[in-house]
Every structure is written in structure tokens, then in C-alpha cells.
Amino acid sequence: MIETNGTILSVNDLKTYFQTEDGVVKAVDGITFELKKGETLGIVGESGSGKSVTNLSVMRLIPEPPGKIVGGDIIFNGIDVRKLSIDDVRKIRGKRIAMIFQDPMTSLNPFLKISTQLMEVTRLHLGHTKEQAREHAIKMLKTVGIPDAENRIDNYPHEFSGGMRQRVMIAMALSCDPELLIADEPTTALDVTIQAQILELIKDLKERMGTSVILITHDLGVVAGMTEKIIVMYAGKVFEQAPTKELFATPANPYTKGLLKSVPDPAHEQGKELYQIPGLPPDVAHLPPGCPFAERCERAEAICRSQYPPFVQINENHSSLCHFAKEVYAESVAEREKL
């Protein structure tokens, strides 16, 4: 066991690569972060930035081949997850660490009743009898707000709406009272009303059960009121890391500023185009020599295209991967003071 000091998850210099026909894809390349007990961490970034692969690595769910965790440490509650056997990982996965996957329609087996899928978890991890497992499954469906749970438990996934399927996934993830819940894009493809309900549900369950949460999303608006700190990822790297309020108030990275400007504003002037970051994310198999964001960055200079940026420490809890991190931070502070 490794000393934790109140930290439930410590990821240090994690590297997960994939062998492809185009070369080695460094999907996650040197990620480092910590999560305290009872804390909620947001991981944000565009599609392909490495958010999901980071957390699949934590769960040891990377398909080998073509993928492989080639370096770094994953310490969960003092246990080095990388050194565990597959059987030992399975004892943790689903019981102590649970994950809500992106698409509940493909995550739930369409040929099995909801009852079968929910009961399997507690029979495997908690040793429940069939009767106990069914009773617990009904209780969990009620906990996540599914009406008439006693009758609906024997429905098939296609008989539920998208929002209700996502609630079933949350019920399944929380069935064993996990210490860590990883929610991977839990509101994707749901309308805004259902999105708000799902996020409120996760927040409420976290407060009641004391569960630590990692919330993965491409939408900074989703994590605003949900998290204590945020990691911004791009091209397999952490581009910025800061407490949530500080990151929203004074971002120190042009990419973060671009993401924040892309969030729709209710006060947006009618007829004016919404902001979008120009260009597309880079090919992670063939990254440029300098900053991977340089070609899309509005303030990029020659050094950005030729030299990889340093990880600049703005203060004790705030850091940014940018040649001009301190200047960008100072600009954000100045903009904030004008408001």
C-alpha cells in the first residue's frame, strides 16, 4: 500500500499509445493529476483530445493490441492499479471504481432485460442472492428517479427513453457504492432538460454517498457548477489545470480561452456569429514539432511552431502548457477587472 494523504486517485505521467497503420498514436502522453476523496474533477477538451482514453486507462480497459499503457503510475487508494493482475482489477472495477459510459444504448445489452443487467453487478461483487439482487436493483432504479421501478425493471433497454437509459447506467454504476465514479460524457445526445436532471442527479448522489467523481465532457458549461477543479486536454496532453472558479475567471491558455468563448451565451447578440476555434485538432500520429495548438492559435508566434511549450506554474494550483502562459493569464486578469 502507498501513502495516500486523502488522495483517492493519483495519476502520474500516464502514457497510453496505439499502434496503427499510420504510426504510433500517442492518445495520452504524460498526463498527471490527483483527485481527493469526495472531490469532483472535470476533464474537458474537444473530441480526440484523450479524455476517454485517460479514464479507460485508469479502469485498465484499453484493448491490447492495438493499445498499451506504456508508462506512468495509476495509484487508486494506495494500490498501484498497473501492477494488479486482471482478476484483481476485475474485483475493483465495477465495485470500487465505476464508470458511466458515453452511449447508454450501446453500453446496455439490447437482448437482456434491465433486471438481468442490474442484478449481475451485485451478485458478482456483493454476493447477493437472486432475490436480494432484484430488491437492490429496484431500490437503485428508485434512487435515480425511475418511476414504477417494480414493473419497469423487467423492460428491455429499447423500451426506455435516452434519459431513462442513462439513469439505468447510473443506477448500475452506483449499485456497489463505489469510491470513485467516472462519468464519460453522461449527457451526450440528451436534450437540455434531461441533461440538467442527469447532472443534478450525479451531484446529489455524490453529496449523499461521498463518492469522488471524474466528469468527462467537451462542454465547459457542463462542469461549471459541478466540479472543484478542471483539467483541459488537447492532443493527449494537459494544456491547463486549475480550480474551476479560477479557470473560468482567469484562463492562462489560448486553447482554454477559445473553449470558453465557444460556450453559448444567453446574452449573445442576435445575428452575430457564434465563436468557434478555427481549424481542426491535429493528427496525433503526426504532431508538429512545436505546440500542437499553434496552427489554430490566434496569438501564436514563431517560437510556438518550432519549440514545444513548457508547463508554466501560474500559482500553486494553476498551471498551463504555453510559451506565453503568464501573459495570457495577465490578459485574463485585466479583462476580468474591466467587468
Short mmCIF file of C-alpha atoms in Angstrom, two decimals:
data_model
loop_
_atom_site.label_atom_id
_atom_site.label_comp_id
_atom_site.label_asym_id
_atom_site.label_seq_id
_atom_site.Cartn_x
_atom_site.Cartn_y
_atom_site.Cartn_z
CA MET A 1 0.00 0.00 0.00
CA ILE A 2 1.17 3.52 -0.84
CA GLU A 3 0.53 6.53 1.45
CA THR A 4 -2.46 8.50 0.07
CA ASN A 5 -2.89 11.60 2.32
CA GLY A 6 -6.60 11.87 1.48
CA THR A 7 -5.98 11.35 -2.25
CA ILE A 8 -8.20 8.65 -3.77
CA LEU A 9 -6.60 8.68 -7.24
CA SER A 10 -3.12 9.75 -8.27
CA VAL A 11 -2.16 9.56 -11.95
CA ASN A 12 1.46 10.38 -12.71
CA ASP A 13 2.99 10.76 -16.21
CA LEU A 14 0.45 8.34 -17.75
CA LYS A 15 1.19 7.35 -21.36
CA THR A 16 -1.19 5.26 -23.47
CA TYR A 17 -0.20 4.65 -27.10
CA PHE A 18 -1.90 2.86 -30.00
CA GLN A 19 -0.09 1.08 -32.84
CA THR A 20 -1.84 1.93 -36.13
CA GLU A 21 -1.08 1.68 -39.85
CA ASP A 22 -0.27 5.41 -39.80
CA GLY A 23 2.19 5.03 -36.95
CA VAL A 24 2.12 5.33 -33.17
CA VAL A 25 -0.82 7.39 -31.88
CA LYS A 26 0.07 8.97 -28.53
CA ALA A 27 -3.54 9.21 -27.35
CA VAL A 28 -2.44 10.04 -23.80
CA ASP A 29 1.06 11.42 -23.46
CA GLY A 30 2.26 12.24 -19.95
CA ILE A 31 -0.93 13.05 -18.02
CA THR A 32 -0.57 13.88 -14.31
CA PHE A 33 -3.38 14.73 -11.87
CA GLU A 34 -4.73 13.98 -8.39
CA LEU A 35 -8.25 13.53 -7.06
CA LYS A 36 -9.08 13.93 -3.37
CA LYS A 37 -11.75 11.89 -1.59
CA GLY A 38 -15.21 13.42 -2.11
CA GLU A 39 -13.92 15.77 -4.82
CA THR A 40 -15.24 16.24 -8.37
CA LEU A 41 -12.74 16.72 -11.20
CA GLY A 42 -13.76 17.89 -14.67
CA ILE A 43 -11.77 16.75 -17.72
CA VAL A 44 -12.65 18.83 -20.78
CA GLY A 45 -11.45 19.16 -24.35
CA GLU A 46 -12.53 18.59 -27.95
CA SER A 47 -13.21 15.11 -29.32
CA GLY A 48 -9.95 13.18 -29.76
CA SER A 49 -8.08 15.07 -27.04
CA GLY A 50 -7.53 11.91 -24.95
CA LYS A 51 -10.17 12.39 -22.22
CA SER A 52 -11.85 8.99 -22.52
CA VAL A 53 -8.60 7.09 -23.13
CA THR A 54 -7.20 8.57 -19.90
CA ASN A 55 -10.06 7.15 -17.89
CA LEU A 56 -10.23 3.84 -19.75
CA SER A 57 -6.55 3.53 -18.79
CA VAL A 58 -7.45 4.11 -15.12
CA MET A 59 -10.02 1.30 -15.44
CA ARG A 60 -7.49 -0.90 -17.32
CA LEU A 61 -9.96 -1.19 -20.22
CA ILE A 62 -7.53 -0.35 -23.04
CA PRO A 63 -7.74 -3.07 -25.73
CA GLU A 64 -4.32 -4.70 -26.14
CA PRO A 65 -3.42 -4.72 -29.01
CA PRO A 66 -3.59 -2.13 -30.56
CA GLY A 67 -3.38 -0.03 -27.38
CA LYS A 68 -0.97 -0.21 -24.49
CA ILE A 69 -0.23 1.73 -21.32
CA VAL A 70 3.48 2.28 -21.89
CA GLY A 71 4.35 4.39 -18.85
CA GLY A 72 3.25 6.16 -15.70
CA ASP A 73 1.56 5.30 -12.42
CA ILE A 74 -2.12 4.85 -11.56
CA ILE A 75 -2.48 4.79 -7.77
CA PHE A 76 -6.02 4.16 -6.51
CA ASN A 77 -6.39 4.37 -2.72
CA GLY A 78 -2.77 3.36 -2.24
CA ILE A 79 -2.96 0.47 -4.75
CA ASP A 80 -0.86 0.52 -7.93
CA VAL A 81 -3.50 -0.46 -10.50
CA ARG A 82 -0.91 -1.10 -13.23
CA LYS A 83 0.71 -3.85 -11.18
CA LEU A 84 -2.53 -5.75 -10.45
CA SER A 85 -3.45 -8.97 -12.21
CA ILE A 86 -6.54 -8.90 -14.47
CA ASP A 87 -8.50 -10.88 -11.85
CA ASP A 88 -7.61 -8.35 -9.15
CA VAL A 89 -8.53 -5.44 -11.43
CA ARG A 90 -11.96 -7.02 -12.02
CA LYS A 91 -12.55 -7.07 -8.26
CA ILE A 92 -12.04 -3.30 -8.17
CA ARG A 93 -13.72 -2.43 -11.49
CA GLY A 94 -17.48 -2.08 -11.04
CA LYS A 95 -17.25 -2.28 -7.26
CA ARG A 96 -14.77 0.36 -6.05
CA ILE A 97 -14.36 2.23 -9.36
CA ALA A 98 -17.44 2.51 -11.57
CA MET A 99 -17.90 4.13 -14.97
CA ILE A 100 -20.88 5.61 -16.80
CA PHE A 101 -20.10 5.14 -20.50
CA GLN A 102 -20.94 7.61 -23.26
CA ASP A 103 -23.81 5.89 -25.04
CA PRO A 104 -26.31 4.00 -22.86
CA MET A 105 -27.87 2.33 -25.91
CA THR A 106 -24.63 0.57 -26.82
CA SER A 107 -23.49 0.09 -23.21
CA LEU A 108 -26.66 -1.79 -22.26
CA ASN A 109 -27.19 -5.20 -23.87
CA PRO A 110 -30.32 -4.83 -26.08
CA PHE A 111 -31.15 -8.55 -25.72
CA LEU A 112 -31.23 -8.62 -21.90
CA LYS A 113 -33.82 -7.18 -19.55
CA ILE A 114 -32.75 -4.28 -17.35
CA SER A 115 -33.24 -6.53 -14.30
CA THR A 116 -30.71 -9.10 -15.59
CA GLN A 117 -28.08 -6.43 -16.23
CA LEU A 118 -28.55 -4.65 -12.90
CA MET A 119 -28.67 -7.83 -10.83
CA GLU A 120 -25.47 -9.22 -12.35
CA VAL A 121 -23.38 -6.43 -10.79
CA THR A 122 -24.39 -7.02 -7.16
CA ARG A 123 -24.47 -10.82 -7.48
CA LEU A 124 -20.88 -10.69 -8.73
CA HIS A 125 -19.42 -8.06 -6.39
CA LEU A 126 -21.64 -8.18 -3.28
CA GLY A 127 -22.57 -11.87 -3.28
CA HIS A 128 -26.31 -11.15 -3.37
CA THR A 129 -28.84 -13.92 -3.87
CA LYS A 130 -31.22 -13.54 -6.82
CA GLU A 131 -33.93 -12.11 -4.52
CA GLN A 132 -31.54 -9.68 -2.80
CA ALA A 133 -30.12 -8.56 -6.14
CA ARG A 134 -33.59 -7.86 -7.54
CA GLU A 135 -34.64 -5.93 -4.45
CA HIS A 136 -31.43 -3.88 -4.57
CA ALA A 137 -31.86 -3.22 -8.31
CA ILE A 138 -35.40 -1.87 -7.75
CA LYS A 139 -34.10 0.32 -4.94
CA MET A 140 -31.36 1.74 -7.20
CA LEU A 141 -33.85 2.49 -10.01
CA LYS A 142 -35.95 4.42 -7.48
CA THR A 143 -32.81 6.21 -6.27
CA VAL A 144 -32.11 7.52 -9.78
CA GLY A 145 -35.70 8.64 -10.23
CA ILE A 146 -37.22 5.98 -12.49
CA PRO A 147 -40.98 5.79 -11.79
CA ASP A 148 -42.82 2.48 -11.30
CA ALA A 149 -39.46 0.72 -10.80
CA GLU A 150 -41.06 -2.57 -9.67
CA ASN A 151 -42.66 -3.05 -13.10
CA ARG A 152 -40.18 -1.26 -15.34
CA ILE A 153 -37.23 -3.33 -14.12
CA ASP A 154 -38.24 -6.16 -16.46
CA ASN A 155 -38.32 -3.91 -19.54
CA TYR A 156 -35.70 -4.09 -22.28
CA PRO A 157 -33.39 -1.09 -22.97
CA HIS A 158 -35.29 -0.07 -26.13
CA GLU A 159 -38.41 0.45 -24.00
CA PHE A 160 -36.70 3.33 -22.17
CA SER A 161 -36.01 6.85 -23.47
CA GLY A 162 -32.41 8.07 -23.81
CA GLY A 163 -32.57 9.90 -20.48
CA MET A 164 -34.06 6.88 -18.70
CA ARG A 165 -31.38 4.57 -20.17
CA GLN A 166 -28.74 6.94 -18.85
CA ARG A 167 -30.39 6.75 -15.41
CA VAL A 168 -30.20 2.94 -15.61
CA MET A 169 -26.47 3.23 -16.37
CA ILE A 170 -26.04 5.49 -13.33
CA ALA A 171 -28.02 3.04 -11.17
CA MET A 172 -25.74 0.23 -12.37
CA ALA A 173 -22.59 2.27 -11.73
CA LEU A 174 -23.69 3.17 -8.20
CA SER A 175 -25.06 -0.26 -7.22
CA CYS A 176 -21.96 -1.20 -5.19
CA ASP A 177 -21.42 2.25 -3.60
CA PRO A 178 -18.15 2.90 -5.50
CA GLU A 179 -15.50 5.14 -4.02
CA LEU A 180 -14.82 6.64 -7.48
CA LEU A 181 -17.35 7.30 -10.25
CA ILE A 182 -16.12 8.14 -13.76
CA ALA A 183 -18.85 9.75 -15.87
CA ASP A 184 -17.82 9.82 -19.55
CA GLU A 185 -19.95 12.38 -21.42
CA PRO A 186 -23.04 11.40 -19.34
CA THR A 187 -25.26 13.99 -21.06
CA THR A 188 -24.29 13.45 -24.73
CA ALA A 189 -27.27 13.31 -27.13
CA LEU A 190 -29.73 14.27 -24.38
CA ASP A 191 -31.88 17.41 -24.55
CA VAL A 192 -31.02 20.25 -22.18
CA THR A 193 -33.80 19.47 -19.69
CA ILE A 194 -32.67 15.85 -19.31
CA GLN A 195 -29.03 16.99 -19.22
CA ALA A 196 -29.77 19.19 -16.23
CA GLN A 197 -31.63 16.35 -14.47
CA ILE A 198 -28.76 13.87 -15.02
CA LEU A 199 -26.13 16.33 -13.78
CA GLU A 200 -28.23 17.22 -10.74
CA LEU A 201 -28.70 13.51 -10.04
CA ILE A 202 -24.92 12.85 -10.12
CA LYS A 203 -24.33 15.89 -7.90
CA ASP A 204 -26.99 14.80 -5.39
CA LEU A 205 -25.76 11.19 -5.25
CA LYS A 206 -22.19 12.39 -4.80
CA GLU A 207 -23.19 14.57 -1.84
CA ARG A 208 -25.24 11.80 -0.23
CA MET A 209 -22.75 8.97 -0.75
CA GLY A 210 -19.46 10.91 -0.56
CA THR A 211 -18.34 9.46 -3.89
CA SER A 212 -15.40 11.04 -5.74
CA VAL A 213 -16.30 11.89 -9.34
CA ILE A 214 -14.42 12.42 -12.61
CA LEU A 215 -16.70 14.16 -15.12
CA ILE A 216 -15.54 13.96 -18.75
CA THR A 217 -17.09 16.36 -21.24
CA HIS A 218 -16.34 18.55 -24.27
CA ASP A 219 -18.60 21.26 -22.85
CA LEU A 220 -17.14 23.66 -20.27
CA GLY A 221 -20.68 24.79 -19.43
CA VAL A 222 -21.47 21.32 -18.06
CA VAL A 223 -18.66 21.36 -15.49
CA ALA A 224 -19.14 24.95 -14.31
CA GLY A 225 -21.29 24.17 -11.28
CA MET A 226 -20.30 20.53 -10.83
CA THR A 227 -16.56 20.45 -10.18
CA GLU A 228 -13.90 21.74 -7.79
CA LYS A 229 -11.12 21.68 -10.38
CA ILE A 230 -10.72 21.24 -14.14
CA ILE A 231 -8.15 19.69 -16.47
CA VAL A 232 -8.19 20.94 -20.07
CA MET A 233 -6.81 18.37 -22.54
CA TYR A 234 -5.62 18.73 -26.12
CA ALA A 235 -3.74 16.28 -28.36
CA GLY A 236 -3.17 13.83 -25.50
CA LYS A 237 -1.68 16.48 -23.18
CA VAL A 238 -2.89 18.51 -20.20
CA PHE A 239 -2.97 22.06 -21.56
CA GLU A 240 -4.28 23.71 -18.40
CA GLN A 241 -5.12 22.67 -14.86
CA ALA A 242 -6.76 24.92 -12.25
CA PRO A 243 -9.54 25.23 -9.66
CA THR A 244 -12.85 25.63 -11.53
CA LYS A 245 -13.63 29.20 -10.47
CA GLU A 246 -10.10 30.37 -11.28
CA LEU A 247 -10.05 28.68 -14.68
CA PHE A 248 -13.35 30.33 -15.68
CA ALA A 249 -12.31 33.73 -14.31
CA THR A 250 -8.67 33.88 -15.45
CA PRO A 251 -7.67 31.21 -18.02
CA ALA A 252 -3.94 31.07 -18.79
CA ASN A 253 -4.04 29.20 -22.11
CA PRO A 254 -5.30 30.37 -25.53
CA TYR A 255 -6.99 26.99 -26.08
CA THR A 256 -8.95 27.29 -22.81
CA LYS A 257 -9.94 30.84 -23.76
CA GLY A 258 -11.18 29.51 -27.10
CA LEU A 259 -13.26 26.81 -25.41
CA LEU A 260 -14.77 29.38 -23.02
CA LYS A 261 -15.64 31.73 -25.89
CA SER A 262 -17.33 28.79 -27.68
CA VAL A 263 -19.85 28.30 -24.85
CA PRO A 264 -23.20 29.81 -26.00
CA ASP A 265 -24.09 32.97 -24.06
CA PRO A 266 -27.79 33.79 -23.41
CA ALA A 267 -26.88 37.47 -23.87
CA HIS A 268 -25.37 36.79 -27.30
CA GLU A 269 -26.18 39.50 -29.82
CA GLN A 270 -28.78 38.33 -32.36
CA GLY A 271 -27.45 37.95 -35.88
CA LYS A 272 -23.83 37.81 -34.75
CA GLU A 273 -22.00 34.55 -35.48
CA LEU A 274 -21.13 32.30 -32.52
CA TYR A 275 -17.41 31.95 -31.88
CA GLN A 276 -15.63 28.77 -32.89
CA ILE A 277 -11.97 27.78 -32.63
CA PRO A 278 -10.58 27.86 -36.20
CA GLY A 279 -9.26 24.71 -37.87
CA LEU A 280 -9.32 21.12 -36.68
CA PRO A 281 -7.45 19.17 -33.95
CA PRO A 282 -4.12 17.76 -35.21
CA ASP A 283 -3.36 14.20 -36.31
CA VAL A 284 -1.98 12.74 -33.06
CA ALA A 285 0.10 10.24 -35.07
CA HIS A 286 1.94 13.10 -36.83
CA LEU A 287 2.17 16.03 -34.45
CA PRO A 288 4.04 19.18 -35.48
CA PRO A 289 7.41 19.93 -33.80
CA GLY A 290 6.15 22.88 -31.75
CA CYS A 291 2.90 23.45 -29.86
CA PRO A 292 0.13 21.15 -31.20
CA PHE A 293 -2.32 24.09 -30.99
CA ALA A 294 -0.09 26.60 -32.80
CA GLU A 295 -1.83 26.35 -36.21
CA ARG A 296 -5.19 27.21 -34.62
CA CYS A 297 -3.95 29.73 -32.06
CA GLU A 298 -4.73 33.42 -32.61
CA ARG A 299 -1.60 34.59 -30.77
CA ALA A 300 0.94 32.01 -31.98
CA GLU A 301 4.45 33.26 -32.77
CA ALA A 302 7.47 31.67 -34.46
CA ILE A 303 8.64 30.00 -31.22
CA CYS A 304 5.25 28.24 -30.91
CA ARG A 305 5.74 26.48 -34.26
CA SER A 306 9.34 25.43 -33.61
CA GLN A 307 9.62 24.67 -29.87
CA TYR A 308 7.40 22.56 -27.64
CA PRO A 309 5.87 24.76 -24.89
CA PRO A 310 6.85 24.45 -21.22
CA PHE A 311 4.36 23.65 -18.44
CA VAL A 312 4.24 27.02 -16.65
CA GLN A 313 3.21 27.22 -12.98
CA ILE A 314 0.97 30.28 -12.60
CA ASN A 315 0.44 29.65 -8.88
CA GLU A 316 0.32 26.66 -6.52
CA ASN A 317 -2.85 25.18 -8.09
CA HIS A 318 -2.83 26.65 -11.59
CA SER A 319 -0.57 25.61 -14.47
CA SER A 320 -0.63 25.99 -18.25
CA LEU A 321 1.21 24.45 -21.22
CA CYS A 322 2.06 27.58 -23.20
CA HIS A 323 5.09 29.74 -24.08
CA PHE A 324 3.02 32.81 -23.15
CA ALA A 325 1.03 31.38 -20.21
CA LYS A 326 1.88 34.25 -17.84
CA GLU A 327 1.00 36.87 -20.48
CA VAL A 328 -2.32 35.13 -21.29
CA TYR A 329 -3.08 34.94 -17.55
CA ALA A 330 -2.29 38.66 -17.10
CA GLU A 331 -4.61 39.49 -20.03
CA SER A 332 -7.38 37.42 -18.43
CA VAL A 333 -6.91 39.23 -15.11
CA ALA A 334 -7.06 42.60 -16.89
CA GLU A 335 -10.21 41.59 -18.79
CA ARG A 336 -11.78 40.40 -15.54
CA GLU A 337 -11.05 43.70 -13.79
CA LYS A 338 -12.81 45.64 -16.59
CA LEU A 339 -16.08 43.80 -15.95
#
